[in-house]
Coordinates of C-alpha atoms and ligand atoms in Angstrom, one line a residue:
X373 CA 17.4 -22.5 -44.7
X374 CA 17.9 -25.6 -43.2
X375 CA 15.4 -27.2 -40.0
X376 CA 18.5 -27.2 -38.1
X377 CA 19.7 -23.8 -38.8
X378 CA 16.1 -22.1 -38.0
X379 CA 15.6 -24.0 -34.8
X380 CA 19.2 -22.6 -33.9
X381 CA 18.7 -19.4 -34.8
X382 CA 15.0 -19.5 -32.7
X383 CA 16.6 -20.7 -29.8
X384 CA 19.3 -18.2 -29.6
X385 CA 16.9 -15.4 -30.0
X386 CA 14.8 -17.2 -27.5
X387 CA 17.7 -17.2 -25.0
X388 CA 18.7 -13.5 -26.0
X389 CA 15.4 -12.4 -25.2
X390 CA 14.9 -13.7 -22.1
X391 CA 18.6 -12.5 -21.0
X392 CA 17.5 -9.0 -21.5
X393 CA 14.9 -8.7 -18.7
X394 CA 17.3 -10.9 -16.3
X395 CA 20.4 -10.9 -13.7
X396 CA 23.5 -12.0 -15.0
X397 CA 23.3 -16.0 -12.7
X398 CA 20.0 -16.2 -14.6
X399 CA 21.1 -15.0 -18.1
X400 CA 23.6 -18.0 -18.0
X401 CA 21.1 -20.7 -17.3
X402 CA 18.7 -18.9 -20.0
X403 CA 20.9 -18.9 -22.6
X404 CA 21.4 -23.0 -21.4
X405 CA 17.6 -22.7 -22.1
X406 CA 17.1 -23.5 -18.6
X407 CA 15.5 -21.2 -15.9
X408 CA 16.2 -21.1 -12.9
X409 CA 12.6 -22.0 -10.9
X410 CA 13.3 -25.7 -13.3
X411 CA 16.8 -26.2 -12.0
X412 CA 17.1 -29.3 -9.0
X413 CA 13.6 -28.4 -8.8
X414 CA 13.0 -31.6 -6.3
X415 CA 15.5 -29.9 -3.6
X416 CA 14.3 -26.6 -3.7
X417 CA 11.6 -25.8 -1.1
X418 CA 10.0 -22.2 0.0
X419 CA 10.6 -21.7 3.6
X420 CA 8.7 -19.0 5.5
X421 CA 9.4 -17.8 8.3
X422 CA 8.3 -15.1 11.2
X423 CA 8.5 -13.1 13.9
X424 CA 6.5 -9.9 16.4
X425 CA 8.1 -6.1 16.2
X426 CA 6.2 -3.6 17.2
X427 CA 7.1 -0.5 15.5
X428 CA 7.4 2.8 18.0
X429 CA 5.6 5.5 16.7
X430 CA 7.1 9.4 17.1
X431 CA 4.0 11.0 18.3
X432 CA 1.1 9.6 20.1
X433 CA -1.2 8.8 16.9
X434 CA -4.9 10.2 17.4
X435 CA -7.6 9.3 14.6
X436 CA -11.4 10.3 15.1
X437 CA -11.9 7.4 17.9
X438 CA -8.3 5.8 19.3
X439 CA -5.0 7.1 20.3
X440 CA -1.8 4.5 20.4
X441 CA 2.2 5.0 20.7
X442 CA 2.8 1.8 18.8
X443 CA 1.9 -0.3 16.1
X444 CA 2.0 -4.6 16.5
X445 CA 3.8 -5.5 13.1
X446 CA 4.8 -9.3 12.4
X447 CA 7.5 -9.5 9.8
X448 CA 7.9 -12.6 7.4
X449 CA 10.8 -14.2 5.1
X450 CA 10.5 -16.4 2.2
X451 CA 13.9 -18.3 1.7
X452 CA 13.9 -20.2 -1.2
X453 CA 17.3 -21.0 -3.0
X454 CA 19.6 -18.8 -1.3
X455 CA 17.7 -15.8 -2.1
X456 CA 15.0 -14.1 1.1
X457 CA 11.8 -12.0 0.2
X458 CA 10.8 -9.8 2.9
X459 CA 7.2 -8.7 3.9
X460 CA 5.4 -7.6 6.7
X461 CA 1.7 -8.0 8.7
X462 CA 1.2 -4.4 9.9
X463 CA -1.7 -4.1 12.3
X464 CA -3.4 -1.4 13.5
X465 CA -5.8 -2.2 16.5
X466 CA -8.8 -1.0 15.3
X467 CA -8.5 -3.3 12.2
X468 CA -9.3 -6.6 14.4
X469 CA -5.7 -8.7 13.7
X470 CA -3.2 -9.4 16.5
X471 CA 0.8 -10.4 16.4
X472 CA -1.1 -13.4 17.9
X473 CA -4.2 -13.8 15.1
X474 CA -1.3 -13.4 12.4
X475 CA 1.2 -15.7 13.8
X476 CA -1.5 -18.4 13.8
X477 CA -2.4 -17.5 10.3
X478 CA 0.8 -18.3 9.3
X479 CA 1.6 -21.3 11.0
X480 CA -1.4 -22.7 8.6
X481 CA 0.4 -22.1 5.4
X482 CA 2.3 -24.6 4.3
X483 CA 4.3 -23.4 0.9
X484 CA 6.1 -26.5 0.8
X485 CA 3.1 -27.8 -1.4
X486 CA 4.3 -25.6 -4.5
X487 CA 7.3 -26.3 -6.4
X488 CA 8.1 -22.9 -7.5
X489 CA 7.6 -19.2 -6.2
X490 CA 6.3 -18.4 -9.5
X491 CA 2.7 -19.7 -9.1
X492 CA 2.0 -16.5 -7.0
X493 CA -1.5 -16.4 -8.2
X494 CA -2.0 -20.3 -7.4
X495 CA -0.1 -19.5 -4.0
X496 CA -2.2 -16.8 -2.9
X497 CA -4.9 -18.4 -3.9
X498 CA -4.1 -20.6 -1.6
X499 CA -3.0 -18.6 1.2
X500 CA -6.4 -16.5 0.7
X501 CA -8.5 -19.8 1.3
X502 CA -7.3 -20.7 4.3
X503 CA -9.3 -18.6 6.9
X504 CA -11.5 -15.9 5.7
X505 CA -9.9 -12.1 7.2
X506 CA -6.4 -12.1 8.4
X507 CA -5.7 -9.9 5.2
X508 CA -2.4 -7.9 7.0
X509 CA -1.5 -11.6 7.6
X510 CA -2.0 -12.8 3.9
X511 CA -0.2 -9.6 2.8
X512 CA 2.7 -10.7 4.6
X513 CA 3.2 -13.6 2.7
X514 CA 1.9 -11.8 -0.6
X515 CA 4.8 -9.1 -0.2
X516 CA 7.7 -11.7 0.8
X517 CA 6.6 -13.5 -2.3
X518 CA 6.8 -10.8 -4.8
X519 CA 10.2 -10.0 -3.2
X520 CA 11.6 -13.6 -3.2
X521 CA 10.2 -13.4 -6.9
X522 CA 11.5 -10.3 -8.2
X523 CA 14.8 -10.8 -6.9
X524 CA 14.6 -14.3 -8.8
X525 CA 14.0 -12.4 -11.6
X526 CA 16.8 -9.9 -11.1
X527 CA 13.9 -7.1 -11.6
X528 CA 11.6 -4.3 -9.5
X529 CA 8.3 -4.6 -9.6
X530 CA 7.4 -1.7 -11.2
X531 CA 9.3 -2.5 -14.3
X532 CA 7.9 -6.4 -13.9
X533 CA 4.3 -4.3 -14.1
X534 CA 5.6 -2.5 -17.2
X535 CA 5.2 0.9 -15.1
X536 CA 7.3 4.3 -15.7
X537 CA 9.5 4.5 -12.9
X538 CA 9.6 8.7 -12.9
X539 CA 5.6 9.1 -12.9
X540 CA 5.2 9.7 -9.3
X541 CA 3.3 11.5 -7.2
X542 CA 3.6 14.2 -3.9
X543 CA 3.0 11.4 -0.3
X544 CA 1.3 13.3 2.3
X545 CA 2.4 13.6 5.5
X546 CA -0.2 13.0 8.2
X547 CA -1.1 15.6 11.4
X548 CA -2.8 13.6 14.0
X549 CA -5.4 15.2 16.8
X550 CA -4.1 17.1 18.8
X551 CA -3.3 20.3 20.8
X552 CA -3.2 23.5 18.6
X553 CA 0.7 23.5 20.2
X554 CA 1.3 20.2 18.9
X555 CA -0.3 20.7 15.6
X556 CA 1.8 23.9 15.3
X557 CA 4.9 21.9 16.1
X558 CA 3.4 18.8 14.1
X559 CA 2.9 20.6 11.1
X560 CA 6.5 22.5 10.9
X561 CA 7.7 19.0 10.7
X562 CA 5.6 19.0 8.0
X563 CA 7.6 20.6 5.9
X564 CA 9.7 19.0 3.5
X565 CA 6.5 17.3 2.4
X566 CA 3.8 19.0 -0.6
X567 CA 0.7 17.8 1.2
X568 CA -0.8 17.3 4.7
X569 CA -2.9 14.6 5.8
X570 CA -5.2 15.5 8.7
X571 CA -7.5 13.4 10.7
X572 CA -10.5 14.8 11.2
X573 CA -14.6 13.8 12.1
X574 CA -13.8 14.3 16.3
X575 CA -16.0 16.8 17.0
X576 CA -17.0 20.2 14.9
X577 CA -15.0 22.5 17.6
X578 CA -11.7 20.2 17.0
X579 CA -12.2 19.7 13.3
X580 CA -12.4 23.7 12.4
X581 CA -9.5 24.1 15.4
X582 CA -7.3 21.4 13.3
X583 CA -7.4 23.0 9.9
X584 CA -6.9 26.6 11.3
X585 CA -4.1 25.7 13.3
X586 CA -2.3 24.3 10.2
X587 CA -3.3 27.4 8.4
X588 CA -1.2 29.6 10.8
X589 CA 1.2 27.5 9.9
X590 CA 1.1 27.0 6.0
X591 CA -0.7 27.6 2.8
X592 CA 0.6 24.1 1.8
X593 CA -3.0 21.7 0.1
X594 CA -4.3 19.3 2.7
X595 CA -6.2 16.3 2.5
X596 CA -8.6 15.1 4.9
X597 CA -9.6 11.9 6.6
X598 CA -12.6 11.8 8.2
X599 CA -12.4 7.9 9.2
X600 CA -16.0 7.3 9.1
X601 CA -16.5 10.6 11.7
X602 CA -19.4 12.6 10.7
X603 CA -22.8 11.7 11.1
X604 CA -25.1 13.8 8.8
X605 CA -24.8 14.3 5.1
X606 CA -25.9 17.9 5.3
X607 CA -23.3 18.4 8.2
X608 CA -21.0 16.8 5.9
X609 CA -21.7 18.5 2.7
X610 CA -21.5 22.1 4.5
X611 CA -18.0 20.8 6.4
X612 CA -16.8 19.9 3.0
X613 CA -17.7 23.1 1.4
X614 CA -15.7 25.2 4.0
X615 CA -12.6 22.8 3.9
X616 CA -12.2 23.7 0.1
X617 CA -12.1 27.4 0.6
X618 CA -9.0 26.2 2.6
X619 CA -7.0 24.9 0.0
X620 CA -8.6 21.3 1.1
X621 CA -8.4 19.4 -2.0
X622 CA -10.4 15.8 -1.6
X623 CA -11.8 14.2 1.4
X624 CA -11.0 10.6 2.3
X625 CA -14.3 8.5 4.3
X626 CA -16.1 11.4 5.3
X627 CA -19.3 9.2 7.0
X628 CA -19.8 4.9 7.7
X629 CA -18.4 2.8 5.6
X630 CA -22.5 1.6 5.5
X631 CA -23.9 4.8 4.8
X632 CA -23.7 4.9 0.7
X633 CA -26.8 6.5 0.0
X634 CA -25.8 9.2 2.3
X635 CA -22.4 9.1 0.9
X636 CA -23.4 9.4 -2.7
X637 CA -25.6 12.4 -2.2
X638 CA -23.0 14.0 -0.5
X639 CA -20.5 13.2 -3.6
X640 CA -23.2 14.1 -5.9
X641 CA -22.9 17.9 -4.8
X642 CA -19.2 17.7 -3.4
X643 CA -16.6 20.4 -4.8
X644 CA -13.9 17.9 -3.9
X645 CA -13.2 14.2 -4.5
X646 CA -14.3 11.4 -2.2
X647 CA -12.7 8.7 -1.7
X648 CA -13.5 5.4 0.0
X649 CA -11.3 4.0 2.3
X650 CA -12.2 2.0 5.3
X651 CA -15.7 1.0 2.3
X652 CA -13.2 -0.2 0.4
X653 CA -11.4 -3.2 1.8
X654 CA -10.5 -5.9 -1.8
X655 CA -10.8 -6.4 -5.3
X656 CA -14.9 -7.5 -5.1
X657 CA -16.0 -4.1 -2.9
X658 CA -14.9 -1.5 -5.6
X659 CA -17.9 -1.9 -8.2
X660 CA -20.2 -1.5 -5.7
X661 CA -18.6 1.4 -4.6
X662 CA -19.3 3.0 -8.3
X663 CA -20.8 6.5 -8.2
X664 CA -21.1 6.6 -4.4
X665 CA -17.3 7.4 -4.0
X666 CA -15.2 9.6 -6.7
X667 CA -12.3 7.2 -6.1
X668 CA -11.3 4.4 -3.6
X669 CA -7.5 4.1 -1.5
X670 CA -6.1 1.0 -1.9
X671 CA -3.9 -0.2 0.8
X672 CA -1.9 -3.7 1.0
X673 CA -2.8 -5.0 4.4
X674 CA -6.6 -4.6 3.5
X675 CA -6.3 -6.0 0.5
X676 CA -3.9 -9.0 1.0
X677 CA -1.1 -7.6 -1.0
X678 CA 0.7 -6.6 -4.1
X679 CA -1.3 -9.3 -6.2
X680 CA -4.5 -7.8 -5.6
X681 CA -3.6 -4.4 -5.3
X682 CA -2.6 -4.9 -9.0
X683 CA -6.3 -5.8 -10.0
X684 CA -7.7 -3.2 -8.4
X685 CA -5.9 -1.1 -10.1
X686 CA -7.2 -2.5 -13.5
X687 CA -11.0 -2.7 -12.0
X688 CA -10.9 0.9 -11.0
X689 CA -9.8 2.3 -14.1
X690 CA -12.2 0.4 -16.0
X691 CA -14.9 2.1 -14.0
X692 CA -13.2 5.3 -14.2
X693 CA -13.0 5.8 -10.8
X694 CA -9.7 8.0 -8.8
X695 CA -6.9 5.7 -7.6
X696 CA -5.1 6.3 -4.2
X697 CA -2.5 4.6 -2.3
X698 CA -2.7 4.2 1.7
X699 CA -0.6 2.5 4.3
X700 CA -0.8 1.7 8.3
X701 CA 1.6 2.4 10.3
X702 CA 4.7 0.0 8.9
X703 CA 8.0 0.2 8.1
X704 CA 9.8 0.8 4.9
X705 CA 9.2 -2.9 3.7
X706 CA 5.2 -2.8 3.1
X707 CA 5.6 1.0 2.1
X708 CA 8.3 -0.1 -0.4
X709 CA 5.8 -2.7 -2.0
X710 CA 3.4 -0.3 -2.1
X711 CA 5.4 2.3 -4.0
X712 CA 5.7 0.0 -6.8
X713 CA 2.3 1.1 -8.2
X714 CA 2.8 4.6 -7.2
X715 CA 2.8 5.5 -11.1
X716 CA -0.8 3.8 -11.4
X717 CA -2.1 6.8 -8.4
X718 CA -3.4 10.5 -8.4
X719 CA -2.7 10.7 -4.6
X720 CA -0.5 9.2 -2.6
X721 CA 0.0 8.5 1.6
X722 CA 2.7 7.0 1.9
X723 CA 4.0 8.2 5.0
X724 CA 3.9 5.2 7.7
X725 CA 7.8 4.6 8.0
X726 CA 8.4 8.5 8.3
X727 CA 5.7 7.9 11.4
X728 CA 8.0 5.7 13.6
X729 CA 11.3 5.8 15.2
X730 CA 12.5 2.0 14.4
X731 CA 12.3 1.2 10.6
X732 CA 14.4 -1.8 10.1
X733 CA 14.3 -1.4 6.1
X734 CA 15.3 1.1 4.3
X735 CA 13.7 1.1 0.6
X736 CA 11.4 3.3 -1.6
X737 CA 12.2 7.2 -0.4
X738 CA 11.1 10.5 -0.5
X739 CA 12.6 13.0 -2.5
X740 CA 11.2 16.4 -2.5
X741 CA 8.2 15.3 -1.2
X742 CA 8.2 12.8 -4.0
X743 CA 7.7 8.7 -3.8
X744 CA 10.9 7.9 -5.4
X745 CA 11.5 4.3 -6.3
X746 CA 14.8 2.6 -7.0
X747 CA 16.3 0.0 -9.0
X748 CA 16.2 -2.8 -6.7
X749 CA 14.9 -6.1 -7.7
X750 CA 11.6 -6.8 -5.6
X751 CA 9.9 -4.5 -3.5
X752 CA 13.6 -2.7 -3.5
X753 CA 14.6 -3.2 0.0
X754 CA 17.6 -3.2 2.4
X755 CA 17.3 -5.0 6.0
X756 CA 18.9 -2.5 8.0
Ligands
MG1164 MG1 -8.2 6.6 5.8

């Protein structure tokens, strides 16, 4: 064979190749050998963009110490040839980030210093060494990245990730504090969903009250948050072991986030998984969090996105710890990103855009209680 014929025939199975995994505007320029992020690269430019929306919630929303009818959210665009990835800052008081502390955030990054959206790890590199914190704000730009960048692509993110789009698992759906009416009338509501999320670590009077209101309700399993509520281990340990003769089936940040020798005695002897949630904020907490905590929820606005949620995936499996995904209250945007690694998780609460009355995406959905994804390039959203 001649050199000319086995270069031809490499760069046509080059081009082939890379058309397979592409949208049709893209399989053109590949089988030009050209990809899009190198065409006119000198007048392309990233431009992002933002704005406040506070997202109403249904119900008042009641964890162990705060109540709150709304949620601040600031929502971001990357425009970039055309094409507009979507993300979102969603900020829960109680996390310390404002619309205000966000907006300023992202008035300091300036993407015009990267030729391509591609660079996503040299971008959020970047956008991580701005300011130390802000992580809701960083995972506003990480999302509208990965958006803008699968929809370059032509491809989801779950099949980017090489993930099977049909392993999925039950969301729950969370019962705030409340009156045992409202819990009755909360938990009804409840049911299209496989699992309940309550909120406990109030007080011992409320906690029992919570679980055996649901109970005269349904049989369904329920998971339980303490948020950081009880304050002895042997309280703990004894709380735990009467929740799992109630069909409670792991326990989510049953004392301080700062109390891990307390926390991994009480795991030591616990019938039920515990996980670490508000202990586990990024990538660098998790291996400390070894053998204190069965498993650790990983959440996009603690952890600045999609990027590093994606290594802590990895990280957690290599030290064989459980793997769940969170959320805030947010709409179906940063829920949609989220879902993309719901194949990588055991549980699964993804219920922050069922939680309000305004969702202005629609994207990743619930199907028999299920996290279903779609086929959507991105995070798989639609502005509504
Ligand atoms: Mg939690």
């Amino acid at each position: 064979m001649t050199q000319s014929r086995r270069n031809f025939i490499k760069t046509a199975s080059t081009a082939i190749a890379a058309a397979a995994v592409i949208g049709p505007a893209e399989k053109i320029l590949a089988a030009q050998h050209v990809f899009p992020e190198t065409v006119k690269k000198s007048q392309k430019k990233m431009k992002l963009s933002f704005r406040p929306f506070n997202a109403e919630m249904k119900h008042v929303f009641t964890i162990a110490n705060s109540s709150r009818t709304s949620t601040p959210i600031v929502l971001t665009e990357i425009e970039y040839d055309g094409i507009t990835g979507y993300g979102e800052a969603a900020m829960p008081p109680y996390l310390g980030e404002t619309q205000s502390s966000a907006i300023d955030f992202l008035k300091k990054v300036d993407l015009g210093r990267f030729s391509s959206p591609f660079m996503i790890e040299d971008i959020m590199t970047y956008v991580d060494s701005i300011a130390s914190n802000n992580t809701a704000a960083k995972a506003a730009v990480d999302i509208a990245l990965h958006d803008l960048v699968g929809k370059l692509i032509g491809q989801p993110w779950w099949k980017i990730w090489g993930f099977d789009k049909n392993r999925t698992v039950s969301t729950s759906f969370t019962v705030g504090l409340d009156t045992e009416e409202i819990v009755r009338e909360k938990t009804r509501e409840a049911s299209p969903y496989n699992i309940i999320k309550v909120k406990l670590g109030r007080d011992d009077k409320t906690d029992r009250m919570m679980i055996e209101t649901i109970r005269s309700v349904t049989d369904k399993p329920i998971c339980v948050d303490a948020n950081q509520g009880w304050k002895d281990k042997n309280y703990a340990l004894d709380m735990i072991h009467w929740l799992s003769e109630r069909n409670v089936r792991m326990i989510e940040q049953p004392m301080s986030r700062y109390m891990l020798d307390e926390t991994a005695w009480i795991t030591e002897r616990s019938p039920l998984p515990i996980f670490a949630d508000e202990a586990c904020q990024r990538l660098t907490d998790i291996q400390g969090l070894k053998g204190a905590y069965s498993g650790i929820n990983i959440k996009l606005m603690k952890c600045t996105g999609m990027r590093e949620a994606r290594e802590m995936v990895t990280v957690a499996k290599a030290l064989h710890m459980k793997l769940m995904i969170g959320c805030m209250t947010e709409t179906s945007c940063a829920i949609s990103a989220a879902a993309q690694l719901i194949s990588q998780m055991e549980w699964a609460d993804l219920d922050g855009n069922l939680l309000i009355s305004n969702d202005c995406f629609k994207g990743a959905e619930i199907c028999d209680g299920k996290v279903k994804l779609n086929d959507l390039p991105g995070i798989g959203v639609v502005k509504l």
